[in-house]
Coordinates of C-alpha atoms and ligand atoms in Angstrom, one line a residue:
M25 CA 147.8 113.4 79.4
L26 CA 148.0 109.7 78.8
A27 CA 145.6 109.0 81.4
S28 CA 143.0 111.4 80.2
A29 CA 143.3 110.3 76.6
L30 CA 142.9 106.6 77.7
A31 CA 139.9 107.9 79.8
L32 CA 138.4 109.7 76.6
A33 CA 139.0 106.5 74.2
A34 CA 137.1 104.6 77.0
C35 CA 134.1 106.9 77.1
D36 CA 134.0 107.0 73.3
R37 CA 134.0 103.2 73.4
Q38 CA 131.2 103.1 75.8
G39 CA 129.0 105.6 74.0
A40 CA 129.5 103.8 70.8
A41 CA 128.3 100.5 72.8
Q42 CA 125.4 102.1 74.4
A43 CA 124.4 103.9 70.7
A44 CA 124.6 100.7 68.7
A45 CA 121.5 98.8 70.2
V46 CA 120.3 96.8 67.6
D47 CA 116.5 95.5 67.0
L48 CA 117.0 91.3 67.2
P49 CA 115.0 88.5 68.1
P50 CA 116.0 86.2 71.1
L51 CA 119.5 84.7 70.4
K52 CA 117.8 81.2 71.1
S53 CA 115.3 81.5 68.6
L54 CA 117.9 82.1 66.0
A55 CA 120.2 79.3 66.6
A56 CA 120.0 75.6 65.8
F57 CA 121.8 74.6 68.9
P58 CA 121.4 75.5 72.7
V59 CA 122.5 79.0 73.6
G60 CA 123.6 79.5 76.9
T61 CA 125.1 82.2 79.5
C62 CA 126.4 82.2 83.0
V63 CA 124.7 83.5 85.7
Q64 CA 125.4 84.0 89.7
A65 CA 122.4 83.4 91.9
V66 CA 122.0 86.9 93.6
Q67 CA 121.4 88.4 89.8
L68 CA 118.5 86.3 89.3
D69 CA 116.6 88.6 92.2
D70 CA 116.8 91.4 89.5
P71 CA 113.7 91.1 87.6
G72 CA 114.9 92.7 84.2
F73 CA 117.9 90.4 84.3
A74 CA 115.6 87.1 85.0
A75 CA 113.5 88.3 82.3
L76 CA 116.6 89.0 79.9
V77 CA 117.9 85.5 80.6
A78 CA 114.8 83.3 80.4
A79 CA 114.1 85.4 76.8
Q80 CA 117.5 84.8 75.5
V81 CA 119.0 81.8 76.4
S82 CA 118.0 78.1 76.5
Q83 CA 121.0 77.0 79.0
L84 CA 122.5 78.1 82.3
T85 CA 126.0 77.4 83.6
A86 CA 126.8 78.7 87.1
E87 CA 129.3 81.5 86.9
W88 CA 131.2 80.6 90.0
E89 CA 128.7 79.0 92.8
M90 CA 129.2 75.6 91.6
K91 CA 133.0 75.6 92.1
M92 CA 134.7 74.0 95.3
E93 CA 135.3 78.0 96.5
Y94 CA 131.6 78.0 97.1
I95 CA 130.4 74.4 97.9
V96 CA 133.2 73.6 100.2
Q97 CA 133.2 75.2 103.6
D98 CA 136.1 75.5 106.1
D99 CA 134.8 72.6 108.0
G100 CA 134.5 70.4 105.1
S101 CA 130.8 70.6 105.1
F102 CA 129.0 71.3 101.5
R103 CA 126.6 74.3 100.9
F104 CA 124.3 74.3 97.7
D105 CA 121.8 77.2 98.3
A106 CA 122.9 79.4 95.4
P107 CA 123.5 76.7 92.8
D108 CA 120.0 74.9 94.0
R109 CA 118.4 78.6 93.3
I110 CA 120.3 78.6 89.7
A111 CA 119.0 74.9 89.0
A112 CA 115.6 75.9 90.2
F113 CA 115.4 78.9 87.7
A114 CA 116.3 76.9 84.9
R115 CA 113.8 74.1 85.9
T116 CA 110.9 76.9 86.1
H117 CA 112.0 78.3 83.0
G118 CA 112.4 75.4 81.0
L119 CA 116.2 76.0 80.5
R120 CA 119.1 73.2 80.2
F121 CA 121.4 73.4 83.2
F122 CA 125.1 72.8 83.0
G123 CA 127.3 72.0 85.6
H124 CA 131.0 74.0 86.3
T125 CA 133.2 73.0 87.5
L126 CA 134.3 69.7 89.6
V127 CA 138.1 69.4 89.6
W128 CA 140.2 73.0 88.9
Y129 CA 143.6 73.4 89.4
A130 CA 143.2 76.9 90.7
Q131 CA 140.8 75.7 93.7
S132 CA 141.9 73.4 96.5
P133 CA 140.0 74.5 99.5
P134 CA 141.8 74.0 102.9
A135 CA 139.3 71.3 103.8
F136 CA 140.8 69.1 101.3
E137 CA 144.7 70.4 101.8
R138 CA 144.5 69.4 105.6
L139 CA 143.6 65.7 104.7
D140 CA 146.3 63.2 105.4
A141 CA 148.3 62.7 102.3
G142 CA 147.5 58.9 102.8
R143 CA 146.0 58.0 99.4
I144 CA 142.9 56.2 101.1
A145 CA 141.5 59.2 103.1
F146 CA 142.4 61.6 100.1
D147 CA 140.7 59.4 97.4
G148 CA 137.5 58.8 99.5
A149 CA 136.8 62.7 99.8
Y150 CA 137.6 63.5 96.1
R151 CA 135.0 60.7 95.5
N152 CA 132.7 61.5 98.2
Y153 CA 132.7 65.3 96.9
I154 CA 132.1 64.5 93.0
H155 CA 129.3 62.2 94.0
A156 CA 127.7 64.6 96.5
V157 CA 127.6 67.6 93.8
V158 CA 127.0 65.6 90.7
G159 CA 124.5 63.3 92.3
R160 CA 122.5 66.4 93.6
Y161 CA 121.8 67.5 90.1
R162 CA 121.5 63.9 88.5
G163 CA 118.9 64.0 85.8
Q164 CA 118.9 67.9 85.7
A165 CA 122.4 68.6 84.7
V166 CA 122.9 67.8 80.7
G167 CA 126.6 68.0 81.3
W168 CA 129.5 68.9 83.7
D169 CA 132.9 70.2 83.2
V170 CA 134.7 67.4 85.1
V171 CA 138.3 68.9 84.8
N172 CA 139.0 72.4 84.1
E173 CA 142.1 73.9 82.6
A174 CA 144.4 71.2 83.1
V175 CA 146.8 72.1 80.2
A176 CA 149.5 74.4 80.9
E177 CA 149.5 78.1 80.3
D178 CA 152.4 77.6 77.5
G179 CA 150.8 74.3 76.2
E180 CA 153.6 72.4 77.5
G181 CA 152.4 69.4 79.3
W182 CA 149.5 69.4 82.2
R183 CA 149.3 71.6 85.3
D184 CA 150.4 70.7 88.7
S185 CA 147.7 70.7 91.4
L186 CA 146.9 69.3 94.9
W187 CA 144.9 66.8 93.1
S188 CA 147.7 65.8 90.8
Q189 CA 150.0 65.5 93.5
R190 CA 147.9 63.5 95.8
L191 CA 146.1 61.3 93.0
G192 CA 148.4 61.1 90.1
R193 CA 148.9 63.3 86.9
L194 CA 146.7 61.4 84.8
E195 CA 144.8 59.1 87.4
H196 CA 143.2 62.3 89.3
M197 CA 141.6 63.1 86.0
T198 CA 140.3 59.7 85.0
L199 CA 138.9 59.1 88.6
A200 CA 137.2 62.4 88.6
F201 CA 135.5 61.4 85.0
Q202 CA 134.7 57.6 86.5
H203 CA 133.1 59.3 90.1
A204 CA 131.1 61.7 88.0
R205 CA 129.9 59.0 85.8
E206 CA 128.9 56.7 88.7
A207 CA 126.8 59.7 90.2
D208 CA 125.1 60.4 86.9
P209 CA 124.9 57.8 84.1
E210 CA 123.2 60.4 81.7
A211 CA 125.1 63.6 81.9
V212 CA 127.6 64.6 79.1
L213 CA 131.2 64.8 80.7
F214 CA 133.7 67.6 79.5
L215 CA 137.0 68.7 79.5
N216 CA 137.4 72.4 79.5
D217 CA 140.1 74.5 78.7
Y218 CA 141.0 78.2 77.0
N219 CA 143.3 79.9 74.6
L220 CA 143.0 76.7 72.3
E221 CA 142.1 79.4 69.5
N222 CA 145.5 81.2 69.3
L223 CA 147.7 78.9 70.8
P224 CA 147.6 75.7 68.7
K225 CA 150.4 74.0 70.9
K226 CA 147.9 74.2 73.8
R227 CA 145.4 72.9 71.4
A228 CA 147.2 69.9 70.6
T229 CA 148.2 69.1 74.1
F230 CA 144.6 69.6 75.1
L231 CA 143.7 67.2 72.2
K232 CA 146.2 64.7 73.2
L233 CA 145.0 64.5 76.8
A234 CA 141.6 63.9 75.5
E235 CA 142.9 61.0 73.8
A236 CA 144.8 59.6 76.8
L237 CA 142.0 60.0 79.2
L238 CA 140.0 58.1 76.5
K239 CA 142.5 55.3 76.3
A240 CA 142.7 55.1 80.3
G241 CA 139.0 54.3 80.3
A242 CA 137.7 57.9 81.2
P243 CA 133.9 58.3 80.3
L244 CA 134.9 61.5 78.6
G245 CA 131.9 62.9 76.3
G246 CA 132.9 66.2 75.2
L247 CA 135.2 69.1 74.7
G248 CA 134.5 72.3 75.9
T249 CA 136.7 75.5 74.4
Q250 CA 136.1 78.6 76.7
T251 CA 136.7 81.1 73.8
H252 CA 137.9 84.1 76.2
V253 CA 139.1 86.0 73.3
A254 CA 139.9 89.3 72.1
A255 CA 138.9 91.6 69.4
D256 CA 142.5 91.3 67.5
L257 CA 142.2 87.5 67.3
K258 CA 143.3 86.6 63.6
A259 CA 140.8 85.7 61.1
G260 CA 140.5 82.3 60.9
E261 CA 142.0 81.2 64.1
L262 CA 138.8 80.4 65.7
A263 CA 137.0 78.4 62.7
A264 CA 140.3 76.3 62.6
A265 CA 140.2 75.5 66.4
L266 CA 136.7 74.5 66.2
K267 CA 137.5 72.3 63.3
D268 CA 140.4 70.7 64.9
L269 CA 138.9 69.9 68.1
A270 CA 135.8 68.2 66.5
S271 CA 138.2 65.8 64.9
L272 CA 137.8 63.4 67.8
G273 CA 134.2 63.4 66.8
L274 CA 133.0 64.4 70.5
P275 CA 130.3 67.0 71.2
I276 CA 132.1 70.5 71.4
H277 CA 130.8 73.2 74.0
L278 CA 131.9 76.6 73.0
S279 CA 131.6 77.2 76.7
E280 CA 132.4 80.8 78.0
M281 CA 133.0 83.0 75.2
D282 CA 133.6 86.9 75.3
V283 CA 135.4 89.1 73.2
S284 CA 137.4 91.7 75.1
L285 CA 138.3 95.2 73.5
S286 CA 141.0 96.0 76.3
R287 CA 142.9 93.0 75.9
A288 CA 143.2 94.0 72.0
E289 CA 144.3 97.6 72.7
G290 CA 147.6 96.3 72.5
L291 CA 147.5 96.3 68.7
I292 CA 144.5 98.2 68.0
R293 CA 143.5 101.7 69.4
D294 CA 140.8 102.9 67.2
P295 CA 137.1 102.4 68.9
A296 CA 135.9 102.0 65.4
K297 CA 138.2 99.2 64.8
L298 CA 138.0 97.5 67.9
A299 CA 134.2 97.1 67.4
A300 CA 134.5 95.9 64.2
G301 CA 137.2 93.4 65.1
Q302 CA 134.8 92.4 68.0
A303 CA 131.8 91.8 65.6
R304 CA 134.1 90.0 63.2
V305 CA 135.1 87.6 65.8
Y306 CA 131.4 86.9 67.2
A307 CA 130.2 86.2 63.7
E308 CA 133.1 83.9 63.0
A309 CA 132.5 82.1 66.1
A310 CA 128.7 81.7 65.2
E311 CA 129.5 80.5 61.7
A312 CA 132.2 78.0 62.6
F313 CA 130.3 76.6 65.4
S314 CA 126.9 76.3 63.0
S315 CA 129.2 74.5 60.5
L316 CA 130.0 71.7 63.2
P317 CA 128.2 68.4 62.5
A318 CA 125.0 68.5 64.3
Q319 CA 125.5 65.8 66.6
Q320 CA 128.6 67.7 67.8
R321 CA 127.1 71.0 68.6
F322 CA 126.4 70.4 72.3
A323 CA 125.9 74.5 73.3
F324 CA 127.2 77.7 72.7
T325 CA 127.6 79.7 75.8
H326 CA 128.2 83.2 76.3
W327 CA 130.1 84.3 79.6
G328 CA 127.6 86.7 80.6
L329 CA 124.7 88.9 78.6
R330 CA 125.4 92.4 79.7
D331 CA 128.5 94.2 79.4
K332 CA 128.2 95.2 83.3
D333 CA 128.1 91.6 84.4
S334 CA 131.4 90.7 82.8
W335 CA 134.3 89.2 84.7
L336 CA 136.3 91.3 82.5
K337 CA 135.3 94.5 84.1
R338 CA 137.7 93.8 87.0
E339 CA 140.4 94.0 85.1
D340 CA 139.3 96.9 83.1
A341 CA 136.2 98.7 84.0
A342 CA 135.8 100.3 80.2
D343 CA 135.7 96.8 78.2
T344 CA 132.6 96.1 76.8
P345 CA 132.9 92.3 75.8
L346 CA 129.4 91.0 75.6
L347 CA 126.3 91.0 73.1
F348 CA 124.1 93.4 75.3
D349 CA 125.0 96.8 76.7
D350 CA 124.2 97.6 80.6
A351 CA 120.4 98.2 79.8
G352 CA 120.3 94.5 78.6
R353 CA 119.9 95.7 74.7
P354 CA 121.5 93.6 72.0
K355 CA 124.4 95.7 70.6
S356 CA 125.8 95.4 67.0
A357 CA 128.1 92.6 68.3
A358 CA 125.0 90.5 68.7
A359 CA 123.8 91.3 65.3
A360 CA 127.0 90.1 64.1
W361 CA 126.7 86.9 66.0
A362 CA 123.2 86.3 64.5
G363 CA 124.4 87.3 61.3
G364 CA 127.4 84.3 61.4
L365 CA 124.5 81.5 62.4
R366 CA 124.1 79.1 59.6
Ligands
9MR404 O1 133.7 84.7 85.6 C1 134.0 83.9 86.9 C2 134.3 85.1 87.9 O2 133.3 85.7 88.2 C3 134.9 84.0 89.3 O3 135.3 84.9 90.2 C4 136.1 83.1 88.9 C5 136.7 82.4 89.8 O4 135.7 81.4 90.0 O5 135.7 82.3 87.5 C6 135.2 83.3 86.2 O6 134.9 82.3 85.5 C7 136.2 81.6 84.9 C8 135.6 80.0 84.5 O7 135.2 79.5 85.7 C9 136.7 79.4 84.1 N1 137.1 79.9 83.0 C10 137.8 81.3 83.1 C11 136.5 82.2 83.6 C12 137.0 83.7 83.9 O8 138.1 83.7 84.6

C-alpha cells in the first residue's frame, strides 16, 4: 500500500514537472554573471544535449572526469581524454571552463596509497599531479576547485584523509594551492564545500579554514558553496549563507546547485508544496547571488540541466531537482530562478 502510494506520488510529481515547461530565454542571456553546468564527456555526443548546453550556459565544469578517480590510473599514469573533450567543447562554443577538483578527501587512488610513507616521494607525486593537471589547462581554466569538502560533516574541524595524514592537516591544503598557483598563475583558486547554508557551524569552520589558509600563504582566490539543497530549506538560510561567505571579500562560486524534492519529503509530502518550495529556493539563490558585489560574483553553476542527468536520480529515480525537464524544456523552477535575478 505504502509503496504504491509513494509510486503514485512520484508519478504525480513527474507529471507536474513535465507539464510545467515554460517559455524562457537562455539562462545565460538573463544573468549578469557567468552561468554554468556540469557535464560528462559522453553526454556531449548527444546533439540535443550539446545544443542545450551551448545555448543555456557560459561555463562548464566536468562532473567527475577531472577528478583523481578518472585521471589517475592504477599504474600511476594519467589520462586526459574525457577532460580534453570537455575543454575542447568549451573552446569551440566560447564557454568558460572550470576545473573540478584537485584534492578531495573522498578520493585517494591506490597509486598514491602505495607510495612510500616517506614524505619526499609522496610530496613529489602530489606536486607532480597538481602540476600535470592544472598545467594542462593553463590559459583555459578560469578557476579550480583546489581543495574540495575539507570541513568535517558536522562542522567540527577538518576531515582526515590520505593527504592530511601524509602531508599535514593544513599543510596539504596550503601546498595544493601553492602547486596550483605555480602551474597556472592566472586561474582563480577555490576552496569548495557543501551544507554551508543549513549548517552555520560548518560555514563558520569553513570561513576559519579560509582565513587559516590565507594566513599560511596559500593563494586562495575564491570560495565555492556547492548548494546541494532540498525544497524545504528554510527561507532566508541561503541568502544569509551567501552574505556571510562574501564577508571575506573573495569571489564566490555558487558551484553545484540542485534542489532535491525527495530529500525534502520527510517534511513535506504534498507535490504542489514541494514544487513551490523548490521554486522558492531557486528564486532565493538567484536573488541572493545577484545581490553580491559585482566583483564577487564569480559564477553560478547548476549541477546539471536536465532532471534525468542528475546524480540525485541514483538516490531516488523520481527526484526532479534541476531547471530543465528530461526533454530539455525549462520548468517552472527555471522561471523562478530567472525571476529571482536582479
Ligand atoms: O555528480 C557527481 C557524480 O556523477 C559522481 O559520481 C560523484 C563522484 O565523482 O561526484 C558527484 O559530484 C559531486 C561533486 O564532485 C562534489 N560535490 C558533491 C557532488 C555530488 O555528489
